PDB file of N, CA and C in Angstrom:
ATOM      1  N   MET A   1      10.042  14.213   5.415  1.00  0.00           N
ATOM      2  CA  MET A   1      10.018  13.447   6.645  1.00  0.00           C
ATOM      3  C   MET A   1       8.611  13.395   7.225  1.00  0.00           C
ATOM      4  N   ALA A   2       7.939  14.543   7.268  1.00  0.00           N
ATOM      5  CA  ALA A   2       6.602  14.579   7.857  1.00  0.00           C
ATOM      6  C   ALA A   2       5.612  13.767   7.030  1.00  0.00           C
ATOM      7  N   TYR A   3       5.758  13.798   5.689  1.00  0.00           N
ATOM      8  CA  TYR A   3       4.852  13.033   4.830  1.00  0.00           C
ATOM      9  C   TYR A   3       4.988  11.540   5.109  1.00  0.00           C
ATOM     10  N   GLY A   4       6.209  11.064   5.190  1.00  0.00           N
ATOM     11  CA  GLY A   4       6.440   9.645   5.444  1.00  0.00           C
ATOM     12  C   GLY A   4       5.909   9.206   6.797  1.00  0.00           C
ATOM     13  N   ALA A   5       6.100  10.043   7.807  1.00  0.00           N
ATOM     14  CA  ALA A   5       5.606   9.711   9.147  1.00  0.00           C
ATOM     15  C   ALA A   5       4.084   9.697   9.180  1.00  0.00           C
ATOM     16  N   ALA A   6       3.459  10.655   8.509  1.00  0.00           N
ATOM     17  CA  ALA A   6       1.997  10.702   8.474  1.00  0.00           C
ATOM     18  C   ALA A   6       1.428   9.506   7.719  1.00  0.00           C
ATOM     19  N   LYS A   7       2.054   9.143   6.609  1.00  0.00           N
ATOM     20  CA  LYS A   7       1.582   8.002   5.819  1.00  0.00           C
ATOM     21  C   LYS A   7       1.727   6.702   6.611  1.00  0.00           C
ATOM     22  N   ALA A   8       2.839   6.540   7.305  1.00  0.00           N
ATOM     23  CA  ALA A   8       3.041   5.342   8.125  1.00  0.00           C
ATOM     24  C   ALA A   8       2.043   5.296   9.271  1.00  0.00           C
ATOM     25  N   GLY A   9       1.756   6.454   9.873  1.00  0.00           N
ATOM     26  CA  GLY A   9       0.774   6.504  10.952  1.00  0.00           C
ATOM     27  C   GLY A   9      -0.612   6.098  10.488  1.00  0.00           C
ATOM     28  N   LEU A  10      -1.023   6.582   9.318  1.00  0.00           N
ATOM     29  CA  LEU A  10      -2.338   6.205   8.785  1.00  0.00           C
ATOM     30  C   LEU A  10      -2.396   4.720   8.431  1.00  0.00           C
ATOM     31  N   LYS A  11      -1.308   4.204   7.877  1.00  0.00           N
ATOM     32  CA  LYS A  11      -1.265   2.780   7.532  1.00  0.00           C
ATOM     33  C   LYS A  11      -1.377   1.920   8.789  1.00  0.00           C
ATOM     34  N   ASN A  12      -0.627   2.275   9.820  1.00  0.00           N
ATOM     35  CA  ASN A  12      -0.666   1.497  11.062  1.00  0.00           C
ATOM     36  C   ASN A  12      -2.000   1.635  11.781  1.00  0.00           C
ATOM     37  N   MET A  13      -2.605   2.829  11.737  1.00  0.00           N
ATOM     38  CA  MET A  13      -3.917   3.008  12.346  1.00  0.00           C
ATOM     39  C   MET A  13      -4.960   2.152  11.627  1.00  0.00           C
ATOM     40  N   THR A  14      -4.904   2.120  10.303  1.00  0.00           N
ATOM     41  CA  THR A  14      -5.845   1.311   9.531  1.00  0.00           C
ATOM     42  C   THR A  14      -5.680  -0.166   9.855  1.00  0.00           C
ATOM     43  N   ARG A  15      -4.442  -0.622   9.927  1.00  0.00           N
ATOM     44  CA  ARG A  15      -4.182  -2.031  10.243  1.00  0.00           C
ATOM     45  C   ARG A  15      -4.680  -2.374  11.651  1.00  0.00           C
ATOM     46  N   THR A  16      -4.437  -1.498  12.615  1.00  0.00           N
ATOM     47  CA  THR A  16      -4.884  -1.726  13.989  1.00  0.00           C
ATOM     48  C   THR A  16      -6.401  -1.774  14.077  1.00  0.00           C
ATOM     49  N   LEU A  17      -7.080  -0.835  13.416  1.00  0.00           N
ATOM     50  CA  LEU A  17      -8.545  -0.835  13.428  1.00  0.00           C
ATOM     51  C   LEU A  17      -9.101  -2.094  12.772  1.00  0.00           C
ATOM     52  N   ALA A  18      -8.477  -2.548  11.690  1.00  0.00           N
ATOM     53  CA  ALA A  18      -8.940  -3.770  11.027  1.00  0.00           C
ATOM     54  C   ALA A  18      -8.811  -4.974  11.951  1.00  0.00           C
ATOM     55  N   HIS A  19      -7.727  -5.046  12.711  1.00  0.00           N
ATOM     56  CA  HIS A  19      -7.546  -6.155  13.653  1.00  0.00           C
ATOM     57  C   HIS A  19      -8.516  -6.056  14.827  1.00  0.00           C
ATOM     58  N   GLU A  20      -8.711  -4.847  15.356  1.00  0.00           N
ATOM     59  CA  GLU A  20      -9.565  -4.683  16.533  1.00  0.00           C
ATOM     60  C   GLU A  20     -11.041  -4.894  16.212  1.00  0.00           C
ATOM     61  N   TRP A  21     -11.481  -4.357  15.091  1.00  0.00           N
ATOM     62  CA  TRP A  21     -12.907  -4.448  14.762  1.00  0.00           C
ATOM     63  C   TRP A  21     -13.255  -5.770  14.093  1.00  0.00           C
ATOM     64  N   GLY A  22     -12.262  -6.487  13.623  1.00  0.00           N
ATOM     65  CA  GLY A  22     -12.459  -7.825  13.095  1.00  0.00           C
ATOM     66  C   GLY A  22     -13.384  -7.901  11.895  1.00  0.00           C
ATOM     67  N   PRO A  23     -14.085  -9.021  11.776  1.00  0.00           N
ATOM     68  CA  PRO A  23     -14.912  -9.235  10.591  1.00  0.00           C
ATOM     69  C   PRO A  23     -16.210  -8.431  10.578  1.00  0.00           C
ATOM     70  N   ALA A  24     -16.580  -7.806  11.687  1.00  0.00           N
ATOM     71  CA  ALA A  24     -17.860  -7.097  11.740  1.00  0.00           C
ATOM     72  C   ALA A  24     -17.848  -5.808  10.922  1.00  0.00           C
ATOM     73  N   ILE A  25     -16.726  -5.120  10.899  1.00  0.00           N
ATOM     74  CA  ILE A  25     -16.629  -3.841  10.200  1.00  0.00           C
ATOM     75  C   ILE A  25     -15.407  -3.874   9.298  1.00  0.00           C
ATOM     76  N   ARG A  26     -15.594  -3.466   8.059  1.00  0.00           N
ATOM     77  CA  ARG A  26     -14.484  -3.434   7.113  1.00  0.00           C
ATOM     78  C   ARG A  26     -13.790  -2.079   7.186  1.00  0.00           C
ATOM     79  N   VAL A  27     -12.486  -2.096   7.304  1.00  0.00           N
ATOM     80  CA  VAL A  27     -11.681  -0.879   7.358  1.00  0.00           C
ATOM     81  C   VAL A  27     -10.876  -0.800   6.067  1.00  0.00           C
ATOM     82  N   VAL A  28     -10.960   0.341   5.387  1.00  0.00           N
ATOM     83  CA  VAL A  28     -10.298   0.499   4.094  1.00  0.00           C
ATOM     84  C   VAL A  28      -9.439   1.760   4.109  1.00  0.00           C
ATOM     85  N   ALA A  29      -8.265   1.666   3.536  1.00  0.00           N
ATOM     86  CA  ALA A  29      -7.402   2.835   3.348  1.00  0.00           C
ATOM     87  C   ALA A  29      -6.925   2.844   1.902  1.00  0.00           C
ATOM     88  N   LEU A  30      -6.919   3.997   1.298  1.00  0.00           N
ATOM     89  CA  LEU A  30      -6.426   4.146  -0.070  1.00  0.00           C
ATOM     90  C   LEU A  30      -5.111   4.900  -0.032  1.00  0.00           C
ATOM     91  N   THR A  31      -4.139   4.402  -0.767  1.00  0.00           N
ATOM     92  CA  THR A  31      -2.858   5.090  -0.855  1.00  0.00           C
ATOM     93  C   THR A  31      -2.458   5.209  -2.314  1.00  0.00           C
ATOM     94  N   VAL A  32      -1.623   6.151  -2.584  1.00  0.00           N
ATOM     95  CA  VAL A  32      -1.149   6.370  -3.940  1.00  0.00           C
ATOM     96  C   VAL A  32      -0.025   5.393  -4.233  1.00  0.00           C
ATOM     97  N   GLY A  33      -0.105   4.748  -5.366  1.00  0.00           N
ATOM     98  CA  GLY A  33       0.956   3.854  -5.791  1.00  0.00           C
ATOM     99  C   GLY A  33       1.863   4.541  -6.787  1.00  0.00           C
ATOM    100  N   MET A  34       2.753   3.795  -7.362  1.00  0.00           N
ATOM    101  CA  MET A  34       3.660   4.369  -8.342  1.00  0.00           C
ATOM    102  C   MET A  34       2.906   4.678  -9.624  1.00  0.00           C
ATOM    103  N   ILE A  35       3.137   5.847 -10.164  1.00  0.00           N
ATOM    104  CA  ILE A  35       2.546   6.240 -11.438  1.00  0.00           C
ATOM    105  C   ILE A  35       3.614   6.027 -12.494  1.00  0.00           C
ATOM    106  N   VAL A  36       3.302   5.196 -13.479  1.00  0.00           N
ATOM    107  CA  VAL A  36       4.287   4.860 -14.503  1.00  0.00           C
ATOM    108  C   VAL A  36       4.372   6.008 -15.504  1.00  0.00           C
ATOM    109  N   THR A  37       5.494   6.674 -15.505  1.00  0.00           N
ATOM    110  CA  THR A  37       5.797   7.732 -16.462  1.00  0.00           C
ATOM    111  C   THR A  37       7.041   7.320 -17.228  1.00  0.00           C
ATOM    112  N   ASP A  38       7.404   8.098 -18.226  1.00  0.00           N
ATOM    113  CA  ASP A  38       8.625   7.788 -18.973  1.00  0.00           C
ATOM    114  C   ASP A  38       9.849   7.810 -18.061  1.00  0.00           C
ATOM    115  N   GLU A  39       9.892   8.781 -17.141  1.00  0.00           N
ATOM    116  CA  GLU A  39      11.029   8.875 -16.230  1.00  0.00           C
ATOM    117  C   GLU A  39      11.063   7.706 -15.247  1.00  0.00           C
ATOM    118  N   ALA A  40       9.892   7.304 -14.748  1.00  0.00           N
ATOM    119  CA  ALA A  40       9.843   6.168 -13.823  1.00  0.00           C
ATOM    120  C   ALA A  40      10.241   4.881 -14.536  1.00  0.00           C
ATOM    121  N   ALA A  41       9.777   4.714 -15.781  1.00  0.00           N
ATOM    122  CA  ALA A  41      10.137   3.517 -16.544  1.00  0.00           C
ATOM    123  C   ALA A  41      11.636   3.479 -16.811  1.00  0.00           C
ATOM    124  N   ALA A  42      12.230   4.645 -17.078  1.00  0.00           N
ATOM    125  CA  ALA A  42      13.676   4.687 -17.313  1.00  0.00           C
ATOM    126  C   ALA A  42      14.448   4.361 -16.038  1.00  0.00           C
ATOM    127  N   PHE A  43      13.939   4.810 -14.893  1.00  0.00           N
ATOM    128  CA  PHE A  43      14.635   4.576 -13.626  1.00  0.00           C
ATOM    129  C   PHE A  43      14.471   3.138 -13.145  1.00  0.00           C
ATOM    130  N   TYR A  44      13.220   2.628 -13.169  1.00  0.00           N
ATOM    131  CA  TYR A  44      12.941   1.297 -12.634  1.00  0.00           C
ATOM    132  C   TYR A  44      13.070   0.195 -13.668  1.00  0.00           C
ATOM    133  N   GLY A  45      13.088   0.527 -14.937  1.00  0.00           N
ATOM    134  CA  GLY A  45      13.155  -0.477 -15.984  1.00  0.00           C
ATOM    135  C   GLY A  45      11.776  -0.999 -16.321  1.00  0.00           C
ATOM    136  N   ASP A  46      11.726  -2.169 -16.914  1.00  0.00           N
ATOM    137  CA  ASP A  46      10.463  -2.769 -17.347  1.00  0.00           C
ATOM    138  C   ASP A  46       9.772  -3.412 -16.154  1.00  0.00           C
ATOM    139  N   GLU A  47       8.715  -2.790 -15.670  1.00  0.00           N
ATOM    140  CA  GLU A  47       7.997  -3.302 -14.493  1.00  0.00           C
ATOM    141  C   GLU A  47       7.334  -4.645 -14.761  1.00  0.00           C
ATOM    142  N   ASP A  48       6.857  -4.864 -15.986  1.00  0.00           N
ATOM    143  CA  ASP A  48       6.166  -6.119 -16.263  1.00  0.00           C
ATOM    144  C   ASP A  48       7.105  -7.316 -16.171  1.00  0.00           C
ATOM    145  N   SER A  49       8.368  -7.142 -16.539  1.00  0.00           N
ATOM    146  CA  SER A  49       9.300  -8.266 -16.455  1.00  0.00           C
ATOM    147  C   SER A  49       9.679  -8.570 -15.003  1.00  0.00           C
ATOM    148  N   LYS A  50       9.664  -7.559 -14.134  1.00  0.00           N
ATOM    149  CA  LYS A  50       9.980  -7.775 -12.720  1.00  0.00           C
ATOM    150  C   LYS A  50       8.784  -8.305 -11.957  1.00  0.00           C
ATOM    151  N   GLY A  51       7.609  -8.018 -12.453  1.00  0.00           N
ATOM    152  CA  GLY A  51       6.400  -8.448 -11.758  1.00  0.00           C
ATOM    153  C   GLY A  51       6.009  -7.458 -10.685  1.00  0.00           C
ATOM    154  N   ARG A  52       4.793  -7.006 -10.732  1.00  0.00           N
ATOM    155  CA  ARG A  52       4.319  -6.034  -9.754  1.00  0.00           C
ATOM    156  C   ARG A  52       3.812  -6.706  -8.493  1.00  0.00           C
ATOM    157  N   GLY A  53       3.723  -8.026  -8.486  1.00  0.00           N
ATOM    158  CA  GLY A  53       3.189  -8.742  -7.337  1.00  0.00           C
ATOM    159  C   GLY A  53       3.975  -8.520  -6.057  1.00  0.00           C
ATOM    160  N   GLY A  54       5.266  -8.275  -6.150  1.00  0.00           N
ATOM    161  CA  GLY A  54       6.080  -8.056  -4.970  1.00  0.00           C
ATOM    162  C   GLY A  54       5.777  -6.748  -4.264  1.00  0.00           C
ATOM    163  N   ARG A  55       5.141  -5.827  -4.965  1.00  0.00           N
ATOM    164  CA  ARG A  55       4.828  -4.530  -4.372  1.00  0.00           C
ATOM    165  C   ARG A  55       3.393  -4.450  -3.881  1.00  0.00           C
ATOM    166  N   GLN A  56       2.627  -5.488  -4.043  1.00  0.00           N
ATOM    167  CA  GLN A  56       1.241  -5.468  -3.595  1.00  0.00           C
ATOM    168  C   GLN A  56       1.199  -5.599  -2.085  1.00  0.00           C
ATOM    169  N   PRO A  57       0.438  -4.730  -1.407  1.00  0.00           N
ATOM    170  CA  PRO A  57       0.368  -4.813   0.054  1.00  0.00           C
ATOM    171  C   PRO A  57      -0.386  -6.058   0.513  1.00  0.00           C
ATOM    172  N   ALA A  58       0.011  -6.581   1.626  1.00  0.00           N
ATOM    173  CA  ALA A  58      -0.656  -7.744   2.209  1.00  0.00           C
ATOM    174  C   ALA A  58      -1.838  -7.273   3.040  1.00  0.00           C
ATOM    175  N   SER A  59      -2.949  -7.956   2.904  1.00  0.00           N
ATOM    176  CA  SER A  59      -4.134  -7.613   3.683  1.00  0.00           C
ATOM    177  C   SER A  59      -4.003  -8.211   5.076  1.00  0.00           C
ATOM    178  N   PRO A  60      -4.284  -7.420   6.123  1.00  0.00           N
ATOM    179  CA  PRO A  60      -4.166  -7.970   7.475  1.00  0.00           C
ATOM    180  C   PRO A  60      -5.237  -9.002   7.799  1.00  0.00           C
ATOM    181  N   SER A  61      -6.355  -8.975   7.070  1.00  0.00           N
ATOM    182  CA  SER A  61      -7.402  -9.970   7.294  1.00  0.00           C
ATOM    183  C   SER A  61      -7.670 -10.695   5.982  1.00  0.00           C
ATOM    184  N   PRO A  62      -7.827 -11.997   6.015  1.00  0.00           N
ATOM    185  CA  PRO A  62      -7.990 -12.771   4.781  1.00  0.00           C
ATOM    186  C   PRO A  62      -9.389 -12.637   4.194  1.00  0.00           C
ATOM    187  N   ARG A  63      -9.639 -11.559   3.485  1.00  0.00           N
ATOM    188  CA  ARG A  63     -10.959 -11.366   2.858  1.00  0.00           C
ATOM    189  C   ARG A  63     -10.840 -11.422   1.377  1.00  0.00           C
TER     190      ARG A  63
END
Protein backbone atom coordinates (compact mmCIF):
# COMPACT_ATOMS: atom_id res chain seq x y z
CA MET A 1 0.00 0.00 0.00
CA ALA A 2 2.73 2.47 0.95
CA TYR A 3 4.70 1.74 -2.24
CA GLY A 4 1.70 2.45 -4.45
CA ALA A 5 0.87 5.66 -2.62
CA ALA A 6 4.47 6.88 -2.81
CA LYS A 7 4.72 6.06 -6.52
CA ALA A 8 1.44 7.86 -7.26
CA GLY A 9 2.60 10.87 -5.24
CA LEU A 10 5.85 11.13 -7.19
CA LYS A 11 4.02 10.75 -10.50
CA ASN A 12 1.52 13.48 -9.61
CA MET A 13 4.25 15.78 -8.28
CA THR A 14 6.22 15.36 -11.52
CA ARG A 15 3.14 16.08 -13.63
CA THR A 16 2.29 19.17 -11.55
CA LEU A 17 5.83 20.54 -11.77
CA ALA A 18 5.86 19.98 -15.54
CA HIS A 19 2.63 21.96 -15.90
CA GLU A 20 3.69 24.76 -13.54
CA TRP A 21 7.20 25.26 -14.89
CA GLY A 22 6.06 24.92 -18.49
CA PRO A 23 8.44 24.93 -21.42
CA ALA A 24 11.26 26.74 -19.58
CA ILE A 25 12.32 23.77 -17.45
CA ARG A 26 12.06 20.11 -18.33
CA VAL A 27 10.83 17.82 -15.55
CA VAL A 28 11.67 14.12 -15.86
CA ALA A 29 10.68 11.11 -13.77
CA LEU A 30 11.88 7.55 -14.28
CA THR A 31 9.76 4.61 -13.25
CA VAL A 32 10.22 0.89 -13.48
CA GLY A 33 8.20 -0.83 -16.15
CA MET A 34 7.32 -4.46 -16.55
CA ILE A 35 10.30 -6.77 -16.82
CA VAL A 36 9.57 -9.58 -19.25
CA THR A 37 10.42 -12.89 -17.60
CA ASP A 38 9.22 -16.40 -18.34
CA GLU A 39 6.64 -16.09 -15.56
CA ALA A 40 5.42 -12.69 -16.78
CA ALA A 41 5.15 -13.99 -20.35
CA ALA A 42 3.14 -16.98 -19.13
CA PHE A 43 0.81 -14.74 -17.12
CA TYR A 44 0.33 -11.91 -19.64
CA GLY A 45 0.76 -13.93 -22.83
CA ASP A 46 2.48 -12.62 -25.95
CA GLU A 47 3.05 -8.90 -25.35
CA ASP A 48 4.01 -8.22 -28.96
CA SER A 49 0.65 -9.42 -30.27
CA LYS A 50 -1.22 -7.18 -27.79
CA GLY A 51 0.95 -4.19 -28.51
CA ARG A 52 2.84 -2.33 -25.83
CA GLY A 53 1.57 1.04 -27.04
CA GLY A 54 -1.42 0.92 -24.70
CA ARG A 55 0.87 0.88 -21.68
CA GLN A 56 3.01 3.83 -22.71
CA PRO A 57 2.49 6.83 -20.43
CA ALA A 58 1.14 10.02 -21.93
CA SER A 59 3.37 13.06 -21.69
CA PRO A 60 1.68 16.03 -20.02
CA SER A 61 3.47 18.43 -22.37
CA PRO A 62 3.76 17.85 -26.12
CA ARG A 63 7.54 17.63 -26.50
